[in-house]
Amino acid sequence: MILKAGMVYLRALDVEDTESFYRWGCDDEITQYSLSGYRYPQSRADVQKWLSQINDDSRTITFGIVLQETHQLIGYTGISSMSTLNRSGEFFILIGEKDLWGKGIASLVTRRITEYAFADIGLHRMTLTAFADNPAAVKAYSNAGYRQEGVLRDAGFRHGEFKDKVAMAVLSTEWSFNSVS
């Protein structure tokens, strides 16, 4: 399945994406706000194994983010912790190419995945967390329609200290289905 989103499209990941993920994983600046498991050095074989199993969990949907113009993989995104009972999921994203940070891609992809969650999967609530000291992420999520619900105190450990995370969410009943460009 391919989802279009402005200057990028979203496609399935596979083991051929190993080199990009390995390169991103070796750069602390890229991974500093990522989930804990991605913060530790991994071998190419570890990354390849992870990619070969990425679609095995029925509670997670993952896509590669690809530039339309060059077909270059620039990151990944998706929905984790999906609950059919609660009709909810948690959004995640990583833009691995630093020269594309601040270009609005994260907001665009966030909107596209959120619309997919509501319109295609039938979820009612999408959540996410962002480190409070990462204002670019909080702004991207706000621009995509997410609202801050609170602060999770000392919820992450980075750079030798505990850091707060901002909890954000959006409901299907407040979502504008014309928001994806």
mmCIF file of C-alpha atoms in Angstrom, residues 6-161:
data_model
loop_
_atom_site.group_PDB
_atom_site.id
_atom_site.type_symbol
_atom_site.label_atom_id
_atom_site.label_comp_id
_atom_site.label_asym_id
_atom_site.label_seq_id
_atom_site.Cartn_x
_atom_site.Cartn_y
_atom_site.Cartn_z
ATOM 1 C CA GLY A 6 2.301 16.147 -0.725
ATOM 2 C CA MET A 7 6.044 16.049 -1.469
ATOM 3 C CA VAL A 8 6.389 12.545 0.036
ATOM 4 C CA TYR A 9 4.706 9.181 -0.162
ATOM 5 C CA LEU A 10 4.524 6.425 2.422
ATOM 6 C CA ARG A 11 5.370 2.823 1.565
ATOM 7 C CA ALA A 12 6.111 -0.462 3.302
ATOM 8 C CA LEU A 13 9.586 -0.903 4.769
ATOM 9 C CA ASP A 14 11.773 -3.890 3.953
ATOM 10 C CA VAL A 15 15.294 -5.197 4.513
ATOM 11 C CA GLU A 16 16.590 -3.171 1.568
ATOM 12 C CA ASP A 17 16.171 -0.108 3.833
ATOM 13 C CA THR A 18 18.837 -1.411 6.230
ATOM 14 C CA GLU A 19 21.604 1.004 5.246
ATOM 15 C CA SER A 20 19.480 4.131 5.812
ATOM 16 C CA PHE A 21 18.307 2.925 9.226
ATOM 17 C CA TYR A 22 21.831 1.902 10.203
ATOM 18 C CA ARG A 23 23.193 5.335 9.226
ATOM 19 C CA TRP A 24 20.441 7.159 11.135
ATOM 20 C CA GLY A 25 20.965 4.945 14.181
ATOM 21 C CA CYS A 26 24.654 5.901 14.311
ATOM 22 C CA ASP A 27 23.828 9.621 14.582
ATOM 23 C CA ASP A 28 22.975 10.751 18.135
ATOM 24 C CA GLU A 29 21.413 13.981 16.892
ATOM 25 C CA ILE A 30 18.907 12.042 14.774
ATOM 26 C CA THR A 31 18.003 9.517 17.474
ATOM 27 C CA GLN A 32 18.145 11.708 20.589
ATOM 28 C CA TYR A 33 14.343 11.918 20.870
ATOM 29 C CA SER A 34 13.585 8.438 19.533
ATOM 30 C CA LEU A 35 12.133 5.534 21.425
ATOM 31 C CA SER A 36 14.529 3.947 23.871
ATOM 32 C CA GLY A 37 15.256 0.864 21.760
ATOM 33 C CA TYR A 38 16.598 2.932 18.893
ATOM 34 C CA ARG A 39 18.975 4.893 21.137
ATOM 35 C CA TYR A 40 21.489 2.078 21.506
ATOM 36 C CA PRO A 41 24.077 1.187 18.871
ATOM 37 C CA GLN A 42 22.929 -1.604 16.599
ATOM 38 C CA SER A 43 24.784 -3.626 14.004
ATOM 39 C CA ARG A 44 23.624 -3.768 10.397
ATOM 40 C CA ALA A 45 22.529 -7.356 11.071
ATOM 41 C CA ASP A 46 20.363 -6.164 13.997
ATOM 42 C CA VAL A 47 18.753 -3.500 11.826
ATOM 43 C CA GLN A 48 18.174 -5.995 9.015
ATOM 44 C CA LYS A 49 16.546 -8.463 11.431
ATOM 45 C CA TRP A 50 14.330 -5.697 12.858
ATOM 46 C CA LEU A 51 13.233 -4.655 9.357
ATOM 47 C CA SER A 52 12.497 -8.268 8.384
ATOM 48 C CA GLN A 53 10.109 -8.524 11.357
ATOM 49 C CA ILE A 54 8.679 -5.006 11.346
ATOM 50 C CA ASN A 55 5.265 -6.024 10.047
ATOM 51 C CA ASP A 56 4.847 -9.032 12.374
ATOM 52 C CA ASP A 57 3.059 -7.123 15.171
ATOM 53 C CA SER A 58 -0.637 -6.688 14.365
ATOM 54 C CA ARG A 59 -0.820 -3.742 16.790
ATOM 55 C CA THR A 60 1.687 -1.689 14.754
ATOM 56 C CA ILE A 61 1.596 -0.293 11.217
ATOM 57 C CA THR A 62 4.857 1.122 9.868
ATOM 58 C CA PHE A 63 5.640 3.080 6.692
ATOM 59 C CA GLY A 64 8.794 4.439 5.118
ATOM 60 C CA ILE A 65 8.696 8.147 4.252
ATOM 61 C CA VAL A 66 9.974 8.670 0.699
ATOM 62 C CA LEU A 67 10.569 11.859 -1.293
ATOM 63 C CA GLN A 68 8.343 11.859 -4.397
ATOM 64 C CA GLU A 69 10.947 13.530 -6.577
ATOM 65 C CA THR A 70 13.966 11.299 -5.858
ATOM 66 C CA HIS A 71 12.383 8.186 -4.274
ATOM 67 C CA GLN A 72 14.878 8.560 -1.395
ATOM 68 C CA LEU A 73 13.869 7.043 1.944
ATOM 69 C CA ILE A 74 14.059 9.898 4.455
ATOM 70 C CA GLY A 75 12.410 8.442 7.558
ATOM 71 C CA TYR A 76 9.675 6.276 8.916
ATOM 72 C CA THR A 77 6.323 6.671 10.610
ATOM 73 C CA GLY A 78 3.290 4.784 11.730
ATOM 74 C CA ILE A 79 0.898 3.796 14.455
ATOM 75 C CA SER A 80 1.802 1.614 17.436
ATOM 76 C CA SER A 81 -0.082 0.265 20.447
ATOM 77 C CA MET A 82 -3.295 -0.006 18.442
ATOM 78 C CA SER A 83 -6.280 -1.162 20.457
ATOM 79 C CA THR A 84 -9.344 -2.378 18.593
ATOM 80 C CA LEU A 85 -11.322 -2.355 21.846
ATOM 81 C CA ASN A 86 -10.502 1.289 22.584
ATOM 82 C CA ARG A 87 -10.172 2.254 18.894
ATOM 83 C CA SER A 88 -6.925 4.073 19.659
ATOM 84 C CA GLY A 89 -3.298 4.155 18.593
ATOM 85 C CA GLU A 90 -0.049 6.029 19.151
ATOM 86 C CA PHE A 91 1.596 8.005 16.347
ATOM 87 C CA PHE A 92 5.366 7.896 15.801
ATOM 88 C CA ILE A 93 7.755 9.456 13.299
ATOM 89 C CA LEU A 94 11.472 9.849 12.644
ATOM 90 C CA ILE A 95 12.882 12.059 9.912
ATOM 91 C CA GLY A 96 16.355 10.619 9.409
ATOM 92 C CA GLU A 97 17.682 13.133 6.892
ATOM 93 C CA LYS A 98 18.687 16.239 8.858
ATOM 94 C CA ASP A 99 18.760 18.488 5.778
ATOM 95 C CA LEU A 100 14.978 17.961 5.548
ATOM 96 C CA TRP A 101 14.201 18.985 9.132
ATOM 97 C CA GLY A 102 12.095 22.120 9.438
ATOM 98 C CA LYS A 103 10.553 21.743 5.965
ATOM 99 C CA GLY A 104 7.043 20.846 7.178
ATOM 100 C CA ILE A 105 7.382 17.164 6.278
ATOM 101 C CA ALA A 106 6.683 15.990 9.845
ATOM 102 C CA SER A 107 3.428 17.981 10.028
ATOM 103 C CA LEU A 108 2.367 16.720 6.596
ATOM 104 C CA VAL A 109 3.105 13.073 7.430
ATOM 105 C CA THR A 110 1.462 13.397 10.856
ATOM 106 C CA ARG A 111 -1.730 14.640 9.196
ATOM 107 C CA ARG A 112 -1.656 11.864 6.577
ATOM 108 C CA ILE A 113 -1.136 9.046 9.083
ATOM 109 C CA THR A 114 -3.798 10.500 11.389
ATOM 110 C CA GLU A 115 -6.286 10.675 8.537
ATOM 111 C CA TYR A 116 -5.425 7.089 7.604
ATOM 112 C CA ALA A 117 -6.006 6.025 11.233
ATOM 113 C CA PHE A 118 -9.430 7.647 11.363
ATOM 114 C CA ALA A 119 -10.761 7.139 7.823
ATOM 115 C CA ASP A 120 -9.257 3.775 6.869
ATOM 116 C CA ILE A 121 -8.669 1.909 10.121
ATOM 117 C CA GLY A 122 -11.584 3.365 12.070
ATOM 118 C CA LEU A 123 -9.671 4.544 15.118
ATOM 119 C CA HIS A 124 -11.239 7.216 17.318
ATOM 120 C CA ARG A 125 -8.210 8.515 19.261
ATOM 121 C CA MET A 126 -4.599 9.076 18.264
ATOM 122 C CA THR A 127 -1.998 9.910 20.900
ATOM 123 C CA LEU A 128 1.695 10.757 20.952
ATOM 124 C CA THR A 129 4.387 12.045 23.252
ATOM 125 C CA ALA A 130 7.193 14.457 22.515
ATOM 126 C CA PHE A 131 10.073 15.562 24.683
ATOM 127 C CA ALA A 132 9.226 18.955 26.169
ATOM 128 C CA ASP A 133 12.659 20.269 25.150
ATOM 129 C CA ASN A 134 11.935 19.454 21.493
ATOM 130 C CA PRO A 135 9.758 22.446 20.544
ATOM 131 C CA ALA A 136 9.994 21.677 16.810
ATOM 132 C CA ALA A 137 8.202 18.361 17.363
ATOM 133 C CA VAL A 138 5.534 19.890 19.593
ATOM 134 C CA LYS A 139 4.954 22.589 16.959
ATOM 135 C CA ALA A 140 4.737 20.033 14.130
ATOM 136 C CA TYR A 141 2.165 18.001 16.045
ATOM 137 C CA SER A 142 0.161 21.114 16.951
ATOM 138 C CA ASN A 143 0.214 22.175 13.297
ATOM 139 C CA ALA A 144 -1.126 18.727 12.418
ATOM 140 C CA GLY A 145 -4.123 19.124 14.744
ATOM 141 C CA TYR A 146 -2.978 17.465 17.969
ATOM 142 C CA ARG A 147 -3.756 19.119 21.304
ATOM 143 C CA GLN A 148 -1.617 19.070 24.397
ATOM 144 C CA GLU A 149 -3.273 17.036 27.170
ATOM 145 C CA GLY A 150 -0.606 17.245 29.834
ATOM 146 C CA VAL A 151 2.995 16.754 30.812
ATOM 147 C CA LEU A 152 4.509 13.435 31.814
ATOM 148 C CA ARG A 153 7.097 14.426 34.381
ATOM 149 C CA ASP A 154 10.570 12.856 34.082
ATOM 150 C CA ALA A 155 9.213 10.402 31.492
ATOM 151 C CA GLY A 156 12.418 10.082 29.474
ATOM 152 C CA PHE A 157 16.117 9.883 30.238
ATOM 153 C CA ARG A 158 18.428 11.713 27.829
ATOM 154 C CA HIS A 159 21.838 13.358 28.136
ATOM 155 C CA GLY A 160 22.260 12.118 31.707
ATOM 156 C CA GLU A 161 19.052 13.560 33.086
#
